[in-house]
CSV table of N, CA, C and O in Angstrom, one decimal:
chain,number,residue,atom,x,y,z
A,1,SER,N,83.9,144.9,45.4
A,1,SER,CA,82.9,144.3,44.5
A,1,SER,C,82.9,142.8,44.9
A,1,SER,O,83.8,142.2,45.3
A,2,ALA,N,81.7,142.2,44.6
A,2,ALA,CA,81.5,140.8,44.9
A,2,ALA,C,82.4,139.9,44.0
A,2,ALA,O,82.6,140.3,42.8
A,3,PRO,N,82.8,138.8,44.5
A,3,PRO,CA,83.6,137.9,43.6
A,3,PRO,C,82.7,137.3,42.5
A,3,PRO,O,81.5,137.2,42.7
A,4,SER,N,83.4,136.9,41.4
A,4,SER,CA,82.6,136.2,40.4
A,4,SER,C,82.4,134.8,40.7
A,4,SER,O,83.0,134.2,41.6
A,5,LEU,N,81.5,134.2,39.9
A,5,LEU,CA,81.2,132.7,40.2
A,5,LEU,C,82.4,131.9,40.0
A,5,LEU,O,82.7,131.0,40.7
A,6,ASP,N,83.3,132.3,39.0
A,6,ASP,CA,84.5,131.5,38.8
A,6,ASP,C,85.5,131.6,40.0
A,6,ASP,O,86.2,130.7,40.2
A,7,ASP,N,85.4,132.7,40.7
A,7,ASP,CA,86.3,132.9,41.9
A,7,ASP,C,85.9,132.0,43.0
A,7,ASP,O,86.8,131.6,43.8
A,8,VAL,N,84.6,131.7,43.2
A,8,VAL,CA,84.2,131.0,44.4
A,8,VAL,C,83.6,129.6,44.1
A,8,VAL,O,83.5,128.7,45.0
A,9,TYR,N,83.3,129.3,42.9
A,9,TYR,CA,82.7,128.0,42.5
A,9,TYR,C,83.7,127.0,42.3
A,9,TYR,O,84.6,127.2,41.5
A,10,LEU,N,83.6,125.8,42.9
A,10,LEU,CA,84.6,124.8,42.8
A,10,LEU,C,84.4,123.9,41.6
A,10,LEU,O,85.3,123.0,41.3
A,11,GLY,N,83.3,124.0,40.9
A,11,GLY,CA,83.1,123.2,39.7
A,11,GLY,C,82.3,122.0,39.9
A,11,GLY,O,81.9,121.3,39.0
A,12,SER,N,82.1,121.6,41.2
A,12,SER,CA,81.3,120.4,41.5
A,12,SER,C,79.9,120.8,41.9
A,12,SER,O,79.7,122.0,42.2
A,13,LYS,N,79.0,119.9,41.9
A,13,LYS,CA,77.7,120.1,42.3
A,13,LYS,C,77.2,119.0,43.3
A,13,LYS,O,77.7,117.9,43.3
A,14,THR,N,76.3,119.4,44.2
A,14,THR,CA,75.7,118.4,45.1
A,14,THR,C,74.7,117.5,44.4
A,14,THR,O,74.4,117.8,43.2
A,15,GLU,N,74.2,116.5,45.1
A,15,GLU,CA,73.2,115.7,44.5
A,15,GLU,C,72.0,116.4,44.0
A,15,GLU,O,71.3,116.1,43.1
A,16,GLU,N,71.7,117.6,44.7
A,16,GLU,CA,70.5,118.4,44.4
A,16,GLU,C,70.9,119.4,43.2
A,16,GLU,O,70.1,120.3,43.0
A,17,ASN,N,72.0,119.2,42.6
A,17,ASN,CA,72.5,120.0,41.5
A,17,ASN,C,72.8,121.5,41.9
A,17,ASN,O,72.7,122.4,41.1
A,18,GLN,N,73.2,121.7,43.2
A,18,GLN,CA,73.6,123.0,43.6
A,18,GLN,C,75.1,123.1,43.6
A,18,GLN,O,75.8,122.2,43.9
A,19,PRO,N,75.6,124.3,43.2
A,19,PRO,CA,77.0,124.5,43.1
A,19,PRO,C,77.7,124.4,44.5
A,19,PRO,O,77.1,124.7,45.5
A,20,ILE,N,78.9,123.9,44.5
A,20,ILE,CA,79.7,123.8,45.7
A,20,ILE,C,80.7,125.0,45.7
A,20,ILE,O,81.5,125.2,44.8
A,21,PHE,N,80.6,125.8,46.8
A,21,PHE,CA,81.5,127.0,46.9
A,21,PHE,C,82.6,126.7,47.9
A,21,PHE,O,82.6,125.7,48.7
A,22,ARG,N,83.7,127.5,47.8
A,22,ARG,CA,84.8,127.3,48.7
A,22,ARG,C,84.4,127.5,50.2
A,22,ARG,O,84.9,126.8,51.0
A,23,ASN,N,83.6,128.5,50.5
A,23,ASN,CA,83.1,128.7,51.8
A,23,ASN,C,81.8,129.5,51.8
A,23,ASN,O,81.4,130.1,50.8
A,24,ASP,N,81.1,129.5,52.9
A,24,ASP,CA,79.8,130.1,53.0
A,24,ASP,C,79.9,131.6,52.8
A,24,ASP,O,79.0,132.2,52.3
A,25,GLN,N,81.0,132.2,53.3
A,25,GLN,CA,81.1,133.7,53.1
A,25,GLN,C,81.1,134.1,51.7
A,25,GLN,O,80.5,135.0,51.2
A,26,GLU,N,81.9,133.4,50.9
A,26,GLU,CA,82.0,133.7,49.5
A,26,GLU,C,80.7,133.4,48.8
A,26,GLU,O,80.3,134.2,47.9
A,27,LYS,N,80.0,132.3,49.1
A,27,LYS,CA,78.7,132.0,48.6
A,27,LYS,C,77.7,133.2,48.9
A,27,LYS,O,77.0,133.6,48.1
A,28,TYR,N,77.8,133.6,50.1
A,28,TYR,CA,76.9,134.7,50.6
A,28,TYR,C,77.2,136.0,49.7
A,28,TYR,O,76.2,136.6,49.2
A,29,LEU,N,78.4,136.3,49.6
A,29,LEU,CA,78.8,137.5,48.8
A,29,LEU,C,78.3,137.5,47.4
A,29,LEU,O,77.9,138.5,46.8
A,30,LEU,N,78.4,136.3,46.8
A,30,LEU,CA,78.0,136.1,45.4
A,30,LEU,C,76.5,136.2,45.3
A,30,LEU,O,76.0,136.8,44.3
A,31,ASN,N,75.8,135.7,46.2
A,31,ASN,CA,74.3,135.5,46.1
A,31,ASN,C,73.5,136.7,46.6
A,31,ASN,O,72.3,136.7,46.6
A,32,THR,N,74.2,137.7,47.2
A,32,THR,CA,73.4,138.8,47.8
A,32,THR,C,74.1,140.1,47.5
A,32,THR,O,75.3,140.2,47.5
A,33,GLY,N,73.2,141.1,47.3
A,33,GLY,CA,73.7,142.5,47.2
A,33,GLY,C,73.2,143.3,48.4
A,33,GLY,O,73.5,144.4,48.5
A,34,SER,N,72.5,142.6,49.3
A,34,SER,CA,71.9,143.3,50.4
A,34,SER,C,72.8,143.5,51.6
A,34,SER,O,72.4,144.0,52.6
A,35,CYS,N,74.0,143.0,51.5
A,35,CYS,CA,74.9,143.2,52.6
A,35,CYS,C,75.3,144.7,52.8
A,35,CYS,O,75.7,145.1,53.9
A,36,ASP,N,75.1,145.5,51.8
A,36,ASP,CA,75.4,146.9,51.9
A,36,ASP,C,74.7,147.6,53.1
A,36,ASP,O,75.4,148.3,53.8
A,37,GLU,N,73.5,147.3,53.2
A,37,GLU,CA,72.7,148.0,54.3
A,37,GLU,C,73.3,147.5,55.7
A,37,GLU,O,73.5,148.4,56.6
A,38,VAL,N,73.5,146.2,55.9
A,38,VAL,CA,74.0,145.7,57.1
A,38,VAL,C,75.5,146.2,57.3
A,38,VAL,O,75.9,146.5,58.4
A,39,GLU,N,76.2,146.2,56.2
A,39,GLU,CA,77.6,146.6,56.3
A,39,GLU,C,77.7,148.1,56.7
A,39,GLU,O,78.5,148.4,57.6
A,40,LYS,N,76.9,149.0,56.2
A,40,LYS,CA,76.9,150.4,56.6
A,40,LYS,C,76.5,150.5,58.1
A,40,LYS,O,77.1,151.3,58.8
A,41,TRP,N,75.5,149.7,58.5
A,41,TRP,CA,75.1,149.7,59.9
A,41,TRP,C,76.3,149.3,60.8
A,41,TRP,O,76.6,149.9,61.8
A,42,LEU,N,77.0,148.2,60.4
A,42,LEU,CA,78.1,147.7,61.2
A,42,LEU,C,79.2,148.8,61.3
A,42,LEU,O,79.7,149.0,62.4
A,43,LEU,N,79.5,149.3,60.2
A,43,LEU,CA,80.6,150.3,60.2
A,43,LEU,C,80.2,151.6,60.9
A,43,LEU,O,81.1,152.3,61.4
A,44,SER,N,78.9,151.9,60.9
A,44,SER,CA,78.5,153.1,61.7
A,44,SER,C,78.7,152.9,63.2
A,44,SER,O,78.8,153.9,63.9
A,45,HIS,N,78.6,151.7,63.6
A,45,HIS,CA,78.8,151.3,65.1
A,45,HIS,C,80.2,150.9,65.4
A,45,HIS,O,80.7,151.1,66.5
A,46,LEU,N,80.9,150.3,64.4
A,46,LEU,CA,82.2,149.8,64.6
A,46,LEU,C,83.1,150.3,63.4
A,46,LEU,O,83.5,149.5,62.6
A,47,PRO,N,83.4,151.6,63.4
A,47,PRO,CA,84.1,152.1,62.2
A,47,PRO,C,85.5,151.6,61.9
A,47,PRO,O,86.0,151.8,60.8
A,48,THR,N,86.1,150.9,62.8
A,48,THR,CA,87.5,150.5,62.6
A,48,THR,C,87.5,149.0,62.2
A,48,THR,O,88.6,148.4,62.2
A,49,LEU,N,86.4,148.4,61.9
A,49,LEU,CA,86.4,147.0,61.5
A,49,LEU,C,87.2,146.7,60.3
A,49,LEU,O,87.2,147.5,59.3
A,50,LYS,N,88.0,145.6,60.3
A,50,LYS,CA,88.7,145.2,59.1
A,50,LYS,C,87.7,144.6,58.1
A,50,LYS,O,86.7,144.1,58.5
A,51,LYS,N,88.0,144.7,56.8
A,51,LYS,CA,87.2,144.2,55.8
A,51,LYS,C,86.8,142.7,56.0
A,51,LYS,O,85.6,142.3,55.8
A,52,GLU,N,87.7,141.9,56.4
A,52,GLU,CA,87.4,140.5,56.6
A,52,GLU,C,86.4,140.3,57.7
A,52,GLU,O,85.6,139.3,57.7
A,53,ASP,N,86.5,141.1,58.8
A,53,ASP,CA,85.5,141.0,59.9
A,53,ASP,C,84.1,141.5,59.4
A,53,ASP,O,83.1,140.9,59.7
A,54,VAL,N,84.1,142.5,58.6
A,54,VAL,CA,82.8,143.0,58.0
A,54,VAL,C,82.2,141.9,57.2
A,54,VAL,O,81.0,141.6,57.3
A,55,THR,N,82.9,141.3,56.4
A,55,THR,CA,82.4,140.2,55.5
A,55,THR,C,81.9,139.1,56.3
A,55,THR,O,80.8,138.6,56.1
A,56,LYS,N,82.6,138.6,57.3
A,56,LYS,CA,82.2,137.5,58.2
A,56,LYS,C,80.9,137.9,58.9
A,56,LYS,O,80.0,137.1,59.0
A,57,TYR,N,80.9,139.1,59.5
A,57,TYR,CA,79.8,139.5,60.4
A,57,TYR,C,78.5,139.7,59.5
A,57,TYR,O,77.5,139.3,60.0
A,58,CYS,N,78.7,140.2,58.3
A,58,CYS,CA,77.5,140.4,57.4
A,58,CYS,C,76.9,139.0,57.1
A,58,CYS,O,75.7,138.8,57.1
A,59,SER,N,77.8,138.1,56.8
A,59,SER,CA,77.3,136.7,56.4
A,59,SER,C,76.6,136.1,57.6
A,59,SER,O,75.5,135.5,57.4
A,60,CYS,N,77.2,136.2,58.8
A,60,CYS,CA,76.6,135.5,60.0
A,60,CYS,C,75.3,136.2,60.3
A,60,CYS,O,74.3,135.5,60.7
A,61,LEU,N,75.2,137.5,60.3
A,61,LEU,CA,74.0,138.2,60.6
A,61,LEU,C,72.9,137.8,59.6
A,61,LEU,O,71.8,137.5,60.0
A,62,ASP,N,73.2,137.8,58.3
A,62,ASP,CA,72.3,137.4,57.3
A,62,ASP,C,71.8,136.0,57.5
A,62,ASP,O,70.6,135.7,57.4
A,63,GLU,N,72.6,135.1,57.8
A,63,GLU,CA,72.2,133.7,58.1
A,63,GLU,C,71.2,133.6,59.2
A,63,GLU,O,70.3,132.7,59.2
A,64,ASP,N,71.3,134.5,60.1
A,64,ASP,CA,70.4,134.5,61.3
A,64,ASP,C,69.2,135.4,61.1
A,64,ASP,O,68.4,135.6,62.0
A,65,GLY,N,69.0,135.9,59.8
A,65,GLY,CA,67.9,136.7,59.5
A,65,GLY,C,68.0,138.2,59.8
A,65,GLY,O,67.1,139.0,59.5
A,66,PHE,N,69.2,138.7,60.2
A,66,PHE,CA,69.4,140.1,60.4
A,66,PHE,C,69.9,140.7,59.2
A,66,PHE,O,71.1,141.0,59.0
A,67,ASP,N,69.0,140.8,58.2
A,67,ASP,CA,69.4,141.2,56.8
A,67,ASP,C,69.0,142.7,56.5
A,67,ASP,O,69.1,143.1,55.3
A,68,SER,N,68.6,143.4,57.5
A,68,SER,CA,68.2,144.8,57.2
A,68,SER,C,68.3,145.6,58.5
A,68,SER,O,68.4,145.0,59.6
A,69,VAL,N,68.3,146.9,58.4
A,69,VAL,CA,68.4,147.7,59.6
A,69,VAL,C,67.2,147.5,60.5
A,69,VAL,O,67.4,147.5,61.8
A,70,LEU,N,66.1,147.3,59.9
A,70,LEU,CA,64.9,147.0,60.7
A,70,LEU,C,65.1,145.8,61.6
A,70,LEU,O,64.8,145.8,62.8
A,71,MET,N,65.6,144.7,61.0
A,71,MET,CA,65.9,143.5,61.8
A,71,MET,C,67.0,143.7,62.8
A,71,MET,O,66.9,143.1,63.9
A,72,LEU,N,67.9,144.5,62.5
A,72,LEU,CA,69.0,144.7,63.5
A,72,LEU,C,68.6,145.5,64.7
A,72,LEU,O,69.3,145.4,65.8
A,73,GLU,N,67.4,146.1,64.7
A,73,GLU,CA,66.9,146.8,65.8
A,73,GLU,C,66.6,145.8,67.0
A,73,GLU,O,66.5,146.3,68.1
A,74,VAL,N,66.4,144.6,66.7
A,74,VAL,CA,66.0,143.6,67.8
A,74,VAL,C,67.2,142.7,68.1
A,74,VAL,O,67.1,141.7,68.9
A,75,LEU,N,68.4,143.1,67.7
A,75,LEU,CA,69.6,142.4,67.9
A,75,LEU,C,69.9,142.3,69.4
A,75,LEU,O,69.8,143.3,70.1
A,76,GLU,N,70.3,141.2,69.9
A,76,GLU,CA,70.7,141.0,71.3
A,76,GLU,C,72.1,140.4,71.4
A,76,GLU,O,72.6,139.8,70.4
A,77,GLU,N,72.8,140.5,72.5
A,77,GLU,CA,74.2,140.0,72.6
A,77,GLU,C,74.3,138.6,72.3
A,77,GLU,O,75.3,138.2,71.7
A,78,ILE,N,73.3,137.8,72.6
A,78,ILE,CA,73.3,136.3,72.4
A,78,ILE,C,73.4,136.1,70.8
A,78,ILE,O,73.9,135.0,70.4
A,79,ASP,N,72.9,137.0,70.0
A,79,ASP,CA,73.0,136.9,68.6
A,79,ASP,C,74.3,137.1,68.0
A,79,ASP,O,74.5,136.9,66.8
A,80,LEU,N,75.3,137.6,68.8
A,80,LEU,CA,76.6,138.0,68.3
A,80,LEU,C,77.7,137.1,68.7
A,80,LEU,O,78.9,137.5,68.8
A,81,SER,N,77.4,135.8,69.0
A,81,SER,CA,78.4,134.9,69.5
A,81,SER,C,79.6,134.7,68.5
A,81,SER,O,80.7,134.3,68.8
A,82,PHE,N,79.3,135.0,67.2
A,82,PHE,CA,80.3,134.8,66.1
A,82,PHE,C,81.3,135.9,66.1
A,82,PHE,O,82.4,135.8,65.5
A,83,MET,N,81.1,137.0,66.8
A,83,MET,CA,82.0,138.2,66.8
A,83,MET,C,83.1,138.0,67.7
A,83,MET,O,83.0,137.3,68.8
A,84,LYS,N,84.2,138.7,67.4
A,84,LYS,CA,85.3,138.8,68.4
A,84,LYS,C,84.8,139.5,69.6
A,84,LYS,O,83.9,140.4,69.6
A,85,LYS,N,85.3,139.1,70.8
A,85,LYS,CA,84.8,139.6,72.1
A,85,LYS,C,84.8,141.1,72.2
A,85,LYS,O,83.7,141.7,72.6
A,86,ALA,N,85.8,141.8,71.8
A,86,ALA,CA,85.9,143.2,72.0
A,86,ALA,C,84.9,143.9,71.0
A,86,ALA,O,84.2,144.9,71.4
A,87,HIS,N,84.7,143.4,69.8
A,87,HIS,CA,83.8,144.0,68.9
A,87,HIS,C,82.3,143.8,69.4
A,87,HIS,O,81.5,144.7,69.4
A,88,ARG,N,82.1,142.6,70.0
A,88,ARG,CA,80.7,142.4,70.5
A,88,ARG,C,80.4,143.3,71.7
A,88,ARG,O,79.4,143.9,71.8
A,89,ARG,N,81.4,143.5,72.6
A,89,ARG,CA,81.2,144.3,73.8
A,89,ARG,C,81.0,145.8,73.3
A,89,ARG,O,80.1,146.5,73.8
A,90,PHE,N,81.8,146.3,72.4
A,90,PHE,CA,81.7,147.6,72.0
A,90,PHE,C,80.4,147.9,71.3
A,90,PHE,O,79.7,148.9,71.5
A,91,LEU,N,80.0,146.9,70.4
A,91,LEU,CA,78.7,147.1,69.7
A,91,LEU,C,77.5,147.1,70.6
A,91,LEU,O,76.7,147.9,70.5
A,92,MET,N,77.5,146.2,71.6
A,92,MET,CA,76.4,146.2,72.5
A,92,MET,C,76.4,147.5,73.3
A,92,MET,O,75.3,148.0,73.6
A,93,LYS,N,77.5,148.0,73.7
A,93,LYS,CA,77.5,149.3,74.4
A,93,LYS,C,76.9,150.4,73.6
A,93,LYS,O,76.1,151.2,74.0
A,94,LYS,N,77.3,150.5,72.3
A,94,LYS,CA,76.8,151.5,71.4
A,94,LYS,C,75.3,151.3,71.2
A,94,LYS,O,74.5,152.3,71.2
A,95,ILE,N,74.8,150.1,71.0
A,95,ILE,CA,73.4,149.8,70.9
A,95,ILE,C,72.6,150.2,72.1
A,95,ILE,O,71.6,150.9,72.0
A,96,GLN,N,73.1,149.9,73.3
A,96,GLN,CA,72.4,150.2,74.5
A,96,GLN,C,72.3,151.7,74.7
A,96,GLN,O,71.3,152.2,75.2
A,97,LEU,N,73.3,152.5,74.3
A,97,LEU,CA,73.3,153.9,74.4
A,97,LEU,C,72.3,154.6,73.5
A,97,LEU,O,71.8,155.7,73.7
A,98,THR,N,72.0,153.9,72.4
A,98,THR,CA,71.1,154.5,71.4
A,98,THR,C,69.6,154.0,71.5
A,98,THR,O,68.7,154.6,71.0
A,99,LYS,N,69.4,153.0,72.3
A,99,LYS,CA,68.0,152.5,72.5
A,99,LYS,C,67.3,153.3,73.6
A,99,LYS,O,67.9,153.6,74.6
A,100,PRO,N,66.1,153.6,73.3
A,100,PRO,CA,65.3,154.3,74.4
A,100,PRO,C,65.0,153.3,75.5
A,100,PRO,O,64.9,152.1,75.3
A,101,CYS,N,65.0,153.9,76.7
A,101,CYS,CA,64.7,153.0,77.9
A,101,CYS,C,63.3,152.5,77.8
A,101,CYS,O,62.3,153.3,77.8
A,102,THR,N,63.1,151.2,77.8
A,102,THR,CA,61.8,150.6,77.7
A,102,THR,C,61.5,149.7,78.9
A,102,THR,O,60.5,149.1,79.0
A,103,ASP,N,62.3,149.8,79.9
A,103,ASP,CA,62.1,149.0,81.1
A,103,ASP,C,60.9,149.6,81.9
A,103,ASP,O,60.8,150.8,82.0
A,104,PRO,N,60.1,148.8,82.5
A,104,PRO,CA,59.0,149.3,83.3
A,104,PRO,C,59.6,150.0,84.6
A,104,PRO,O,60.6,149.6,85.0
A,105,PRO,N,58.9,150.9,85.1
A,105,PRO,CA,59.4,151.6,86.3
A,105,PRO,C,59.5,150.6,87.5
A,105,PRO,O,58.7,149.7,87.6
A,106,SER,N,60.4,150.8,88.3
A,106,SER,CA,60.6,149.9,89.4
A,106,SER,C,59.6,150.2,90.5
A,106,SER,O,59.2,151.3,90.8
A,107,LEU,N,59.1,149.1,91.1
A,107,LEU,CA,58.1,149.2,92.2
A,107,LEU,C,58.7,149.4,93.5
A,107,LEU,O,58.1,149.6,94.5
A,108,GLU,N,60.1,149.2,93.6
A,108,GLU,CA,60.8,149.4,94.8
A,108,GLU,C,60.9,150.8,95.2
A,108,GLU,O,61.0,151.7,94.3
A,109,GLY,N,60.8,151.2,96.4
A,109,GLY,CA,60.8,152.6,96.8
A,109,GLY,C,61.9,152.9,97.6
A,109,GLY,O,62.5,153.7,98.0
């Protein structure tokens, strides 16, 4: 379950009257319920991820606009620089295996 406002809000506000949170991941978890779709997608590709990695990866993906399975379909390796190297490699291998080949035929004979 998502943390409560009291768990993550430090009690201070910015000049724009926005609450200050302990970190971006906690702010993300509090402000969105849409991580479920991305989390399920991540775990379907990387089933052994630790909860803290899932939380971080969901937050980072969401910040870059990858907030739905539809958006994740255009994910490229360069978009995953925040991931641990082994997770990134394994995920890219899984994605490449499930994508249909869209390369144009070679003209070399």
